[in-house]
Coordinates of C-alpha atoms in Angstrom, one line a residue:
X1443 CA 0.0 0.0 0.0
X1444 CA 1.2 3.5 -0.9
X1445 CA 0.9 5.6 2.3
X1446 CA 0.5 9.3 2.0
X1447 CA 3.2 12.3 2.3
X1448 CA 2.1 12.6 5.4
X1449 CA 3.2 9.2 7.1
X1450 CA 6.7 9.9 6.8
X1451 CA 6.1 12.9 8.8
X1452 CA 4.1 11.2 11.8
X1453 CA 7.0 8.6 12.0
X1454 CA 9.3 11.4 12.1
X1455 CA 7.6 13.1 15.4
X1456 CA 7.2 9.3 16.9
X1457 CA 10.0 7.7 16.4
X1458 CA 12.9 10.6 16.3
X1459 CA 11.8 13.0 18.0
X1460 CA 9.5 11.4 20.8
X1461 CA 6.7 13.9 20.7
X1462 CA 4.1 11.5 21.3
X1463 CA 1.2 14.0 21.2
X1464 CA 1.8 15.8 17.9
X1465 CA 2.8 12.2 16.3
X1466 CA -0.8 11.1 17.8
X1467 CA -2.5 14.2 16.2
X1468 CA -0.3 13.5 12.7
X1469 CA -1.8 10.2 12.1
X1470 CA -5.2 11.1 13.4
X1471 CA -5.2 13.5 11.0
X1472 CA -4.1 10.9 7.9
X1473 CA -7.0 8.7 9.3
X1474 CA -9.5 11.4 9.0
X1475 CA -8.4 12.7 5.4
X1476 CA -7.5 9.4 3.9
X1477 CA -10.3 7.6 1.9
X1478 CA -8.8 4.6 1.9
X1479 CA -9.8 2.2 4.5
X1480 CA -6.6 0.0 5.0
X1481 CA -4.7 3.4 5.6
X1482 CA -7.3 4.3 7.5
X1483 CA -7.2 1.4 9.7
X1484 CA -3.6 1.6 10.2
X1485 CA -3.4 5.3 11.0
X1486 CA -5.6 4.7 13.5
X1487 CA -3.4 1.8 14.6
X1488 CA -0.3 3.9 15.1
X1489 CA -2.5 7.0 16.6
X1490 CA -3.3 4.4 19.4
X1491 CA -0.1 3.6 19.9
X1492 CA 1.5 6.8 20.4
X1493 CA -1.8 7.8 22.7
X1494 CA -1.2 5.1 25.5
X1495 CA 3.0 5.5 25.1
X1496 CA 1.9 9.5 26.3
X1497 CA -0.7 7.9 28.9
X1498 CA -3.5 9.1 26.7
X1499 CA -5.4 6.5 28.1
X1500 CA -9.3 6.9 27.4
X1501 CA -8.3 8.7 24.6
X1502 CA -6.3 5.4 23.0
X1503 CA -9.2 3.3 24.2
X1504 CA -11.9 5.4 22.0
X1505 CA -9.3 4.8 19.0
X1506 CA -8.8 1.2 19.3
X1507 CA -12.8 0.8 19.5
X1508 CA -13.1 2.6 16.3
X1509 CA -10.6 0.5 14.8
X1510 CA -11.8 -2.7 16.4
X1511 CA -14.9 -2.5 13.9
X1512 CA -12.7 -2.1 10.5
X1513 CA -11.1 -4.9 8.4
X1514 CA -7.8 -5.0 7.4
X1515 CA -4.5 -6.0 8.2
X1516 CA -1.1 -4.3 9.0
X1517 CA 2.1 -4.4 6.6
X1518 CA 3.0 -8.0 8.2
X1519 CA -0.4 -9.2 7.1
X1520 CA -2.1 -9.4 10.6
X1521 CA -5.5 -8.5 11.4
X1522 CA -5.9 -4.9 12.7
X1523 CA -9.4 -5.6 14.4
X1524 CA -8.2 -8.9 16.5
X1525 CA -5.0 -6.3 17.5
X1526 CA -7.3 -3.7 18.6
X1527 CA -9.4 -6.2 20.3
X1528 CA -6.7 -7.5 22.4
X1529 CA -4.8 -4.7 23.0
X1530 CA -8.2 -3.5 24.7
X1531 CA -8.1 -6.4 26.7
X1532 CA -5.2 -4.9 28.1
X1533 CA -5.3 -1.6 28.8
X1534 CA -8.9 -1.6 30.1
X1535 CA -9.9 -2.3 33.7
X1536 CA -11.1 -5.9 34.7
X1537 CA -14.5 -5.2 35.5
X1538 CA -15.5 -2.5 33.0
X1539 CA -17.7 -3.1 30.4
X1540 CA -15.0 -2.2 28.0
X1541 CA -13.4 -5.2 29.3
X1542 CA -16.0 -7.2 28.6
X1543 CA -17.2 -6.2 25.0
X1544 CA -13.3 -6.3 24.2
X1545 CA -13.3 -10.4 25.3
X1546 CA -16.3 -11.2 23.9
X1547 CA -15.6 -9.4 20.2
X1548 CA -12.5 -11.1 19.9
X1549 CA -13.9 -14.5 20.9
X1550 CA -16.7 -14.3 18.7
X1551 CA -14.1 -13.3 16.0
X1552 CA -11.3 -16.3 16.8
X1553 CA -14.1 -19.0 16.7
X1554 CA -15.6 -18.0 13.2
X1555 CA -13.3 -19.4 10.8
X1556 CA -14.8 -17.9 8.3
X1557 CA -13.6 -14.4 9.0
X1558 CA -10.1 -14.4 5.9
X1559 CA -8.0 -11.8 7.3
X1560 CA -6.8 -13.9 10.7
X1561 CA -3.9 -16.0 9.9
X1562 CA -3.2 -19.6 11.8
X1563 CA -0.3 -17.8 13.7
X1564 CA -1.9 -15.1 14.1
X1565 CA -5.3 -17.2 15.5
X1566 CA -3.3 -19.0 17.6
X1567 CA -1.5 -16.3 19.6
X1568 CA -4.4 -14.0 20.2
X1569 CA -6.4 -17.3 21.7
X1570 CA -3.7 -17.7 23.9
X1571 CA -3.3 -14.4 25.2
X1572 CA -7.1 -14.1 25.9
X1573 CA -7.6 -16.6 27.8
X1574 CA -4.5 -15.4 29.9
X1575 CA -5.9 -11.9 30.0
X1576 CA -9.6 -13.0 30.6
X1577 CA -10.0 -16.4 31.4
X1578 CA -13.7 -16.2 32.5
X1579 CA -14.6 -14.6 28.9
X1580 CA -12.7 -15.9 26.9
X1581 CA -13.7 -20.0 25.2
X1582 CA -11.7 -21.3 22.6
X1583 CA -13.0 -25.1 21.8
X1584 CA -10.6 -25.8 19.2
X1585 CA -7.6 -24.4 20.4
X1586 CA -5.9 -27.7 21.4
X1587 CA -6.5 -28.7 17.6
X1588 CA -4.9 -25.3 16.5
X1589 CA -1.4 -26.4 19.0
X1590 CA -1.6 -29.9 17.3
X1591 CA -1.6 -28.3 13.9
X1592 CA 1.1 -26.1 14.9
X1593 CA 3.1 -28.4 16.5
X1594 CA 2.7 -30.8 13.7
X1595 CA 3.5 -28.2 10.8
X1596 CA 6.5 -27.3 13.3
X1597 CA 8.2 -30.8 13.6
X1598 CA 7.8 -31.1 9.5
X1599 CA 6.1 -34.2 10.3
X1600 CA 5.0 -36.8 7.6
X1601 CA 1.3 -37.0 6.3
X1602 CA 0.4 -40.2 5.9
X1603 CA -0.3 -41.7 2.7
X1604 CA -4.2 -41.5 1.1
X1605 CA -7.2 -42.7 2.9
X1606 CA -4.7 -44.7 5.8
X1607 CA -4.3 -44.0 9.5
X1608 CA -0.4 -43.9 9.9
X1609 CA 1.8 -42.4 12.7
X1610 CA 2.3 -38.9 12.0
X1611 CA 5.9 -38.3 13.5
X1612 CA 4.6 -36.7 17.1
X1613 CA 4.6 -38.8 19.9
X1614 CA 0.7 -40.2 20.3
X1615 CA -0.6 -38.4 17.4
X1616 CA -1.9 -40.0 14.0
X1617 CA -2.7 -38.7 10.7
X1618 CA -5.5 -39.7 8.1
X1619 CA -5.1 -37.8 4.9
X1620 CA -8.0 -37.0 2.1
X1621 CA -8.1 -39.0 -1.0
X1622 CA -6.8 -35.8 -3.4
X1623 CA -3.9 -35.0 0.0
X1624 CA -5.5 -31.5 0.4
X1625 CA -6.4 -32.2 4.1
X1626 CA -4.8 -33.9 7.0
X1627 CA -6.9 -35.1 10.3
X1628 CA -4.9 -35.3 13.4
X1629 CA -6.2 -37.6 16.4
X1630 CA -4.5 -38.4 19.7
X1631 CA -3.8 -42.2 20.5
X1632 CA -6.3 -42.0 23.6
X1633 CA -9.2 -39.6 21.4
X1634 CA -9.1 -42.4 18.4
X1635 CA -9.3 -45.5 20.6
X1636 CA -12.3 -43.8 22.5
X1637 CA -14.4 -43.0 19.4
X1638 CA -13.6 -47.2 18.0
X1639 CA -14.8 -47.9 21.4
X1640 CA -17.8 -46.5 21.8
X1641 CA -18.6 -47.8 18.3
X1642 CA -17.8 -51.2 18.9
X1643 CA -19.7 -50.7 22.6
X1644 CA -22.8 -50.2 20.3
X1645 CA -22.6 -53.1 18.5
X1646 CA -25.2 -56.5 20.2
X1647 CA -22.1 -58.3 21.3
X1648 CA -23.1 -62.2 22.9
X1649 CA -23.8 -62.0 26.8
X1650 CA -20.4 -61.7 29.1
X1651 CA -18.6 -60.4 26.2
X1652 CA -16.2 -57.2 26.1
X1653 CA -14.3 -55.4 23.5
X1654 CA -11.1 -53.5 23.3
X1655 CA -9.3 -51.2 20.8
X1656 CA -5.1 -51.4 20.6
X1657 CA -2.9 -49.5 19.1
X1658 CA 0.4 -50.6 17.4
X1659 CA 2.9 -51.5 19.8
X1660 CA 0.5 -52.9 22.9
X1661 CA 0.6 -55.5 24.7
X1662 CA -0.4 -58.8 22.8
X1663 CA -3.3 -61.0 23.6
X1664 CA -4.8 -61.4 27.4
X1665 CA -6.3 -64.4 28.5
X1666 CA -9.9 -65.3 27.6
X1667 CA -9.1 -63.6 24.3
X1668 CA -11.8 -64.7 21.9
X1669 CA -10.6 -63.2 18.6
X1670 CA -8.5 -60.4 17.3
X1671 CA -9.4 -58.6 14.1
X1672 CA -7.1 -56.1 12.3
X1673 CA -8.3 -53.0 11.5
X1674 CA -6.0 -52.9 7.9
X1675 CA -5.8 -51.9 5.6
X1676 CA -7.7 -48.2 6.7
X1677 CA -5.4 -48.2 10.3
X1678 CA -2.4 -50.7 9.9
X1679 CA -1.4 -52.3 13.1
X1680 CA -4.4 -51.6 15.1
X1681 CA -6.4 -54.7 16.3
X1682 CA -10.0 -55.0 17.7
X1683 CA -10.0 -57.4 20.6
X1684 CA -12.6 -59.5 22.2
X1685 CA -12.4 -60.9 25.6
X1686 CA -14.7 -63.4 27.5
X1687 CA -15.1 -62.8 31.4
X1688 CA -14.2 -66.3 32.6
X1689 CA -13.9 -70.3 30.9
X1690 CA -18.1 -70.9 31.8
X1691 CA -18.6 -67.7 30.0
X1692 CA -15.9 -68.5 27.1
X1693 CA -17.8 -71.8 26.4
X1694 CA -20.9 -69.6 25.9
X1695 CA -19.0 -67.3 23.7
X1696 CA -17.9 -69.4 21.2
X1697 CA -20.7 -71.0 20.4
X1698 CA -22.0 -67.1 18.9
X1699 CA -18.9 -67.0 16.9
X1700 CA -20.8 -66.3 13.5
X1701 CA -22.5 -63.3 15.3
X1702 CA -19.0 -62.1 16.6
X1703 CA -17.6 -62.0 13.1
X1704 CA -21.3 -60.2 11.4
X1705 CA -20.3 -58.0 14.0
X1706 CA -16.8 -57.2 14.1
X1707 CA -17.9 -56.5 10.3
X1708 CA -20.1 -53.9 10.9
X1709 CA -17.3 -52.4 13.4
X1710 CA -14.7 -52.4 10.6
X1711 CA -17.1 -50.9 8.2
X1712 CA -18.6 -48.3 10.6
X1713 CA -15.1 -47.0 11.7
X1714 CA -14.0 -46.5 8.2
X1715 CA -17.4 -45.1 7.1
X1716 CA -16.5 -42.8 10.0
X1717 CA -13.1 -41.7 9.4
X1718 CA -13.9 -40.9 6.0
X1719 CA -17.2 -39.1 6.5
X1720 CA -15.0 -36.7 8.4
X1721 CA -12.6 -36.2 5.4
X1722 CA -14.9 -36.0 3.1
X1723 CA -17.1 -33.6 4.8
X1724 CA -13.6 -31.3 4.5
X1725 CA -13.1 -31.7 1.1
X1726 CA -16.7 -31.1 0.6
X1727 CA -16.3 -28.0 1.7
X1728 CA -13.3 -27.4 0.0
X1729 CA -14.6 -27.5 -3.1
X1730 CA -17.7 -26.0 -2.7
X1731 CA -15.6 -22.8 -1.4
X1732 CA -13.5 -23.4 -5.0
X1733 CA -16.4 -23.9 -6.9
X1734 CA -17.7 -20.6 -5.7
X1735 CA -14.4 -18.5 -6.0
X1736 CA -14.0 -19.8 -9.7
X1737 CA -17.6 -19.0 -10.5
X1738 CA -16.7 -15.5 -9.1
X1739 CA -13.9 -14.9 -11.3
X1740 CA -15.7 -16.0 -14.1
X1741 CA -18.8 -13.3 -14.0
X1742 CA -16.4 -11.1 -13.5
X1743 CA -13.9 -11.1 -15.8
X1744 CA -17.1 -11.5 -18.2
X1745 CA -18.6 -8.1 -17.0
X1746 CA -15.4 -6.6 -17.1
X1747 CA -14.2 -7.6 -20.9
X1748 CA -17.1 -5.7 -22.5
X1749 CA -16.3 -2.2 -21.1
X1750 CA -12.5 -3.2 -22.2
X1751 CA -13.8 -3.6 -25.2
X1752 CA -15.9 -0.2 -26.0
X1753 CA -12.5 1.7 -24.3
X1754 CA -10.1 0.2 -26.8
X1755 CA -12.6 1.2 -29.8
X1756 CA -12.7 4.6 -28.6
X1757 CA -9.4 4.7 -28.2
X1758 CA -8.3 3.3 -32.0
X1759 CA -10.8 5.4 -33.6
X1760 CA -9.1 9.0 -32.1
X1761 CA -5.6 7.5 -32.8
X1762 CA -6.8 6.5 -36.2
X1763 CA -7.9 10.4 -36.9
X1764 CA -4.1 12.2 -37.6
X1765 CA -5.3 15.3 -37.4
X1766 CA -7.5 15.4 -34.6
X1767 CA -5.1 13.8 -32.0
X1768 CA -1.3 14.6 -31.5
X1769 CA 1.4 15.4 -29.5
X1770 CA 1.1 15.0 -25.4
X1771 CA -2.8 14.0 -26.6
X1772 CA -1.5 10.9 -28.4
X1773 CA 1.1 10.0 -26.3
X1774 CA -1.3 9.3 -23.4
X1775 CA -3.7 7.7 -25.7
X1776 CA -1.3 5.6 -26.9
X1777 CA -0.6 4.2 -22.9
X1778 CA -4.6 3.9 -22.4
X1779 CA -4.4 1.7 -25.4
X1780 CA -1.5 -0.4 -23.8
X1781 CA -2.5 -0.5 -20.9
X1782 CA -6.1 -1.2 -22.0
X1783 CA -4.2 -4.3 -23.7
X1784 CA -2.7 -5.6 -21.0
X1785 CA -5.9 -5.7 -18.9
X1786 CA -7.9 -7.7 -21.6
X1787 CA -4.6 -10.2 -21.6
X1788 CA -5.0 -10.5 -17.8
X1789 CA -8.7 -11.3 -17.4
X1790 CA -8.6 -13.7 -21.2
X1791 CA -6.0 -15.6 -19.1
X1792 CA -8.2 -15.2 -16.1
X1793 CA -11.2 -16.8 -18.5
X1794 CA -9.4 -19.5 -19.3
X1795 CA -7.7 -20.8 -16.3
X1796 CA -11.4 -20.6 -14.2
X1797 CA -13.0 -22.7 -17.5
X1798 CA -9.7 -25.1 -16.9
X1799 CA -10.4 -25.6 -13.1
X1800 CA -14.3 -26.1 -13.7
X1801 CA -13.7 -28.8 -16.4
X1802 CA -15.4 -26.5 -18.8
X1803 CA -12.9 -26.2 -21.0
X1804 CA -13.4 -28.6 -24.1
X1805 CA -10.7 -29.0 -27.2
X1806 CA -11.4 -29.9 -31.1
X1807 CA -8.8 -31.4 -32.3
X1808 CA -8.0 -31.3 -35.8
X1809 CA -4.6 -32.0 -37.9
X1810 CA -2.6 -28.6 -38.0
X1811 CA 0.5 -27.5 -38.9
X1812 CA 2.6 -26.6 -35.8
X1813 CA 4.1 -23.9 -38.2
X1814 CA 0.4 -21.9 -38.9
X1815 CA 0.5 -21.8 -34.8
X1816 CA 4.0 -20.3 -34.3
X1817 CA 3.4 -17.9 -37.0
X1818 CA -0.1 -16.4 -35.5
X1819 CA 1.5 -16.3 -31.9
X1820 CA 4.0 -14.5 -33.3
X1821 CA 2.0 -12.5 -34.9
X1822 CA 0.0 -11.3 -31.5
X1823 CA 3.1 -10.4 -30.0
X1824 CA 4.2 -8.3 -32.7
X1825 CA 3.5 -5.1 -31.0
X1826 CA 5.9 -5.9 -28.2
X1827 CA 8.9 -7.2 -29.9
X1828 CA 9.2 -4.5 -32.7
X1829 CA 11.2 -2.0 -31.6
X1830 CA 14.0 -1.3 -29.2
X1831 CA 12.5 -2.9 -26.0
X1832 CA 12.6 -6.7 -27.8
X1833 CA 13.5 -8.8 -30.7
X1834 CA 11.8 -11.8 -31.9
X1835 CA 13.7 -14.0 -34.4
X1836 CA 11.3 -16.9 -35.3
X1837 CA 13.2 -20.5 -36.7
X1838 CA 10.9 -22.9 -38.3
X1839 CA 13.0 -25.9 -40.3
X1840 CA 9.8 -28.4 -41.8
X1841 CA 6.2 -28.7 -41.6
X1842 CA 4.8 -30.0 -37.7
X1843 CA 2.2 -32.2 -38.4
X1844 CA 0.2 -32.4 -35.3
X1845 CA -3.1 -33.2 -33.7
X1846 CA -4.7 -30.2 -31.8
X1847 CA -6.7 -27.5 -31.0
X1848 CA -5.5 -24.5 -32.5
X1849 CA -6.5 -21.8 -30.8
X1850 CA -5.4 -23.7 -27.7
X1851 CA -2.0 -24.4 -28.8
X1852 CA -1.4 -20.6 -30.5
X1853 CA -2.7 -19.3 -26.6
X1854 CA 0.1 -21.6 -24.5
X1855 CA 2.7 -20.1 -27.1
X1856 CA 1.1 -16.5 -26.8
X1857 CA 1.6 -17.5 -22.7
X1858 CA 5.4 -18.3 -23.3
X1859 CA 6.1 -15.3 -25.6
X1860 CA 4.4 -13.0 -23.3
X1861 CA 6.6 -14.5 -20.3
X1862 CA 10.0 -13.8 -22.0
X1863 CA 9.1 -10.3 -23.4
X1864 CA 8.3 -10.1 -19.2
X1865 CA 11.6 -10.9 -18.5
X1866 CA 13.6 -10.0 -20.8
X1867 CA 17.4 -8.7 -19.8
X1868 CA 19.9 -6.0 -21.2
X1869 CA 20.3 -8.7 -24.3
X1870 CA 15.9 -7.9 -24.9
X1871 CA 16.0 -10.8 -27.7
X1872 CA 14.0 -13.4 -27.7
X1873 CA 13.9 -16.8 -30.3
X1874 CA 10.8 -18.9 -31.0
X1875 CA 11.7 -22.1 -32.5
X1876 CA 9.6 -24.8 -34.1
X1877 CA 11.0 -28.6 -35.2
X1878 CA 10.6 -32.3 -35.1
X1879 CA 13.1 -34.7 -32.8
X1880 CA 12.4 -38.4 -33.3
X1881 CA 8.0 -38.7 -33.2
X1882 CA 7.8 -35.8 -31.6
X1883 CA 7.4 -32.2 -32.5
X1884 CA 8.8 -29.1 -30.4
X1885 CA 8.1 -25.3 -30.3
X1886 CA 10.6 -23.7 -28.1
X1887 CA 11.1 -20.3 -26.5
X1888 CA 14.0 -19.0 -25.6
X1889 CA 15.3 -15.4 -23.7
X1890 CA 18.3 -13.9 -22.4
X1891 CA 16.5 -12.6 -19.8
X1892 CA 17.0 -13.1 -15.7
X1893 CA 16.5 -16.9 -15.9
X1894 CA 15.0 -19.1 -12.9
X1895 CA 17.0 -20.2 -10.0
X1896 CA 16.3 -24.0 -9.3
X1897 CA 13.7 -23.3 -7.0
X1898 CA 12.0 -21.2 -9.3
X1899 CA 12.2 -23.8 -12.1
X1900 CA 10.5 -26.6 -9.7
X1901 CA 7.3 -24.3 -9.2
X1902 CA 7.3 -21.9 -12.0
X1903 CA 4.1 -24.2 -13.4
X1904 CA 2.4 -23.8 -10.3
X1905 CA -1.0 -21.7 -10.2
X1906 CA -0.4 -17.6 -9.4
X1907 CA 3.5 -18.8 -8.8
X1908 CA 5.8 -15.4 -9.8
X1909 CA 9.4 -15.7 -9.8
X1910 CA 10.3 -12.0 -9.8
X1911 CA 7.1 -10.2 -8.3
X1912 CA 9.0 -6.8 -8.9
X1913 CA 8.8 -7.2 -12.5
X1914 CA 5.4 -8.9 -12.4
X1915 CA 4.2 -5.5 -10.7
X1916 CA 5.8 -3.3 -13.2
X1917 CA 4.8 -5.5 -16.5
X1918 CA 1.2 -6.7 -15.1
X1919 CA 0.2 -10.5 -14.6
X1920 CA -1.1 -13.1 -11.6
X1921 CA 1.2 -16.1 -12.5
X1922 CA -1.5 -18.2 -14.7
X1923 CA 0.3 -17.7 -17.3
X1924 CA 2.7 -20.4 -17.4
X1925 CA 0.2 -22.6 -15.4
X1926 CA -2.2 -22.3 -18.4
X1927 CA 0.2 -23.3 -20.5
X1928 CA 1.2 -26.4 -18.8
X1929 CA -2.7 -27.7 -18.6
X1930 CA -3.3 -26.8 -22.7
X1931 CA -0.5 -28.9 -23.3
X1932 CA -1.1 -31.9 -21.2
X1933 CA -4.5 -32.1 -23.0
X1934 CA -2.9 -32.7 -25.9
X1935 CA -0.6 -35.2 -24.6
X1936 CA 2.3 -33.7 -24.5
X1937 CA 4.7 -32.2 -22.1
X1938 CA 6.3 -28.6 -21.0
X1939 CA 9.6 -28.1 -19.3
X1940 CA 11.9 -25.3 -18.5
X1941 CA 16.0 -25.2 -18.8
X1942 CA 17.3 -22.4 -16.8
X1943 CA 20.5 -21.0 -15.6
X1944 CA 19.8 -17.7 -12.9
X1945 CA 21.2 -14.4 -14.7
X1946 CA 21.9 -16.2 -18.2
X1947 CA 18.1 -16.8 -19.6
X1948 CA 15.7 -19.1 -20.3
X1949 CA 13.9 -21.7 -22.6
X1950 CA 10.6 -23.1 -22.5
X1951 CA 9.9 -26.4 -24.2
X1952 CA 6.6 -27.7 -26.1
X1953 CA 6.6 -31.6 -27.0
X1954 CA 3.7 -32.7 -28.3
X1955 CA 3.2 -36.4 -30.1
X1956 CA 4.0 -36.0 -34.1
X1957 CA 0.9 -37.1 -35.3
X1958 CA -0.2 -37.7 -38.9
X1959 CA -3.4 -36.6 -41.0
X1960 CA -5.2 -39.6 -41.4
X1961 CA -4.8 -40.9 -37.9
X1962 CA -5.8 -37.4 -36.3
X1963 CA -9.6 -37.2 -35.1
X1964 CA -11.9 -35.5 -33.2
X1965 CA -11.2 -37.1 -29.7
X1966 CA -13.6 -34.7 -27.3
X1967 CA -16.7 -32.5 -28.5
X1968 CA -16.8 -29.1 -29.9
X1969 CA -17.4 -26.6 -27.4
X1970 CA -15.8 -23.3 -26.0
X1971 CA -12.4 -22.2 -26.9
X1972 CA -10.1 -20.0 -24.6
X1973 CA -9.7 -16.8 -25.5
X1974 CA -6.7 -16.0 -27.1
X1975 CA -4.5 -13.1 -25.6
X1976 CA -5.8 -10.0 -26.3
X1977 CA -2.6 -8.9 -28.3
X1978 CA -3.4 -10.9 -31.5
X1979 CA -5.9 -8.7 -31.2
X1980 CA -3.8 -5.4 -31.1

């Protein structure tokens, strides 16, 4: 966030020359003239600050109840509201009903999970120090799952593999992991064998007959054991043990031992019914909340595209007219029309990627000519790499017979061209390559720009992932780019790599199956197409 003039001023007075008072007034001021509500909030942050450091006191408290009501957080990403909340909690008197609407704000606010500017650290600290500062007040029920989620994250510990109870690496604790690994359930040895307990409990066991749950590791079988059954393959090495309660009553037992295994059956089934009703409640959820956020982006980007649209053929038509348009009048058109570009390329790769992650996306394929697609993505990109900023030598040695969607594959090289003209270095040349190795066919792009250090290279696919976030603030982009790219191409059955050496460049690799006319055919149905980058357009 850009702070105002102003700041620099406030944090003079408060911080160099210790006048407390006129620092307080300074960034009151900024928080009454400032019509953004995240400086707002965090004006009023430091004005509460410098008030109680000049013993200000009821004056600091009516500031930190103002700012208890906004959202926000501070330049570390914490929430400004839970701050406020606590810090209330400490500078107010025991019994008042400050105090009291303080602790029970800040509870309310810890327990909703639903509340997005609270980080787990964050969470976790402020329950802590409330139930220190007002223990009466302040009831956190799943604060002993946030330390166990801490502690585990913490120790680096293992998750265990899909869909199996394993040891998770803490002493007593074990781990069940969703099907798709995008949730981990923690349960304490003496929590888990409570809950198969009171399951098997339930169960109509034969008269004189009791159960028991072990873990890996206990002791092995007691006497008057009737049976042990292993709960594998859901919970390796645990057992479900059956006991009779002396030899008259063992005699009785066995002769029920078809209704001892019926039910052991339903035990086995229920538990794992059970443990995965609770992970798939989670992912449930999960994806609903996914769902949602990609539908969002969707209507969104589709509202905003037809505004885009109307500006840029305002825009062309005055630059178009010579006389009517020059000098310092042009030269700012000429930037809304840029710019205006590079907006329409950020929500058409926004359109895509949400069509990608709703399985909306469908591909025609059709023989093509790898050739016709390298020439029309270089064609978009035109623009950028004529002039002084970049140069774009294209190589193309035979025909590329593939089998694709065109449109598709001229987007991923758009994607690729638009990512080295990005990052670019002092060199600002850039080669796209097209040619045939063995049965398959590669389009490469190469740069001489800042290249990837191997970190970089091992997530530079990922979804929103920006190597250099500098440059992607100067030149525009949310990392989909390259993450696009990599799902077109795996459609087609093919694969995309990166070679990279950090301050010498980069190249970006295409492989998709060489694939002849007659054995080319539709494989999916006709449908939407992604939109290709608004600069084969310009």
């Amino acid at each position: 966030i850009e702070m105002p003039d102003e700041w620099n001023l406030a944090e003079s007075l408060e911080f160099w020359e210790q006048n407390l008072a006129a620092a307080a007034d300074a960034y009151g001021r900024i928080a009454a003239d400032s019509q953004d509500e995240q400086i707002k909030a965090r004006a009023e942050q430091a004005q509460a600050r410098c008030l109680l450091r000049a013993g200000e006191k009821q004056a600091a408290i009516a500031v930190l109840g103002r700012l208890s009501q906004r959202d926000g957080v501070d330049a570390s990403g914490r929430s400004l509201a839970a701050d406020a909340q606590l810090r209330l909690l400490e500078v107010t008197e025991p019994e008042s009903s400050e105090r009291r609407a303080a602790a029970r704000q800040l509870t309310d606010r810890l327990n909703n999970y639903a509340v997005a500017d609270l980080s787990a650290s964050q969470r976790r600290f402020l329950m802590h120090r409330a139930r220190e500062l007002a223990p009466q007040m302040a009831s956190f029920p799943l604060l002993a799952a946030e330390d166990l989620a801490a502690e585990f994250v913490a120790a680096g510990a293992n998750r265990s593999a899909a869909s199996v109870v394993k040891p998770s690496g803490l002493e007593g604790v074990w781990s069940l992991t969703s099907a798709d690994g995008r949730m981990t359930v923690l349960y304490r040895t003496e929590n888990l064998k409570s809950q198969l307990g009171a399951s098997a409990i339930d169960q109509a066991w034969p008269e004189s007959v009791s159960v028991s749950v072990r873990a890996p590791g206990e002791s092995a079988a007691a006497p008057n054991e009737l049976m042990a059954a292993s709960l594998a393959p859901t919970m390796p090495g645990w057992g479900l043990h059956l006991h009779a309660a002396g030899d008259a009553a063992l005699e009785a037992a066995t002769s029920g031992r078809r209704t001892l295994l019926l039910s052991i059956a339903t035990v086995l089934v229920g538990a794992t019914v059970a443990l995965t009703g609770v992970v798939a409640n989670g992912v449930r959820r999960q994806m609903q909340l996914a769902r949602l956020k990609n539908d969002l982006v969707a209507t969104v980007s589709h509202e905003l595209k037809t505004p885009l649209a109307s500006i840029r053929l305002l825009v062309d038509t005055l630059l178009d007219d010579d006389h009517g348009v020059a000098g310092e009048h042009r030269e700012y058109l000429e930037l809304i029309s840029r710019e205006n570009a590079r907006l329409t390329r950020l929500i058409d790769n926004f359109l895509t990627f949400s069509r990608l992650e709703r399985g909306k996306q469908r591909f025609t394929f059709q023989p093509i000519d790898g050739r016709e697609v390298i020439s029309r993505a270089a064609a978009a990109v035109a623009d950028r790499f004529n002039g002084e900023q970049a140069q774009l030598r294209v190589e193309i040695d035979e025909p590329l017979p593939v089998c694709g969607d065109r449109d598709a594959l001229v987007t991923a090289v758009i994607n690729l061209l638009d990512n080295a003209w990005k990052y670019r270095g002092e060199t600002k040349e850039a080669t796209l390559r097209g040619g045939v190795s063995g049965d398959r066919v590669l389009i490469e792009v190469a740069d001489h720009g800042i290249g990837l250090n191997p970190r970089a290279v091992r997530r530079v696919f990922d979804r929103f992932y920006q190597a250099d976030e500098r440059l992607s603030r100067l030149h525009g982009g949310c990392g989909l780019g390259l993450s696009i790219v990599k799902s077109i191409v795996t459609a087609h059955g093919g694969d995309v790599a990166v070679t990279s050496t950090f301050g010498n460049g980069s190249t970006f690799s295409i492989s998709l199956p060489k694939t002849y006319i007659n054995v080319c055919e539709n494989s999916r149905q006709p449908a939407e197409k992604p939109a290709l980058a608004a600069a084969e357009k310009s």
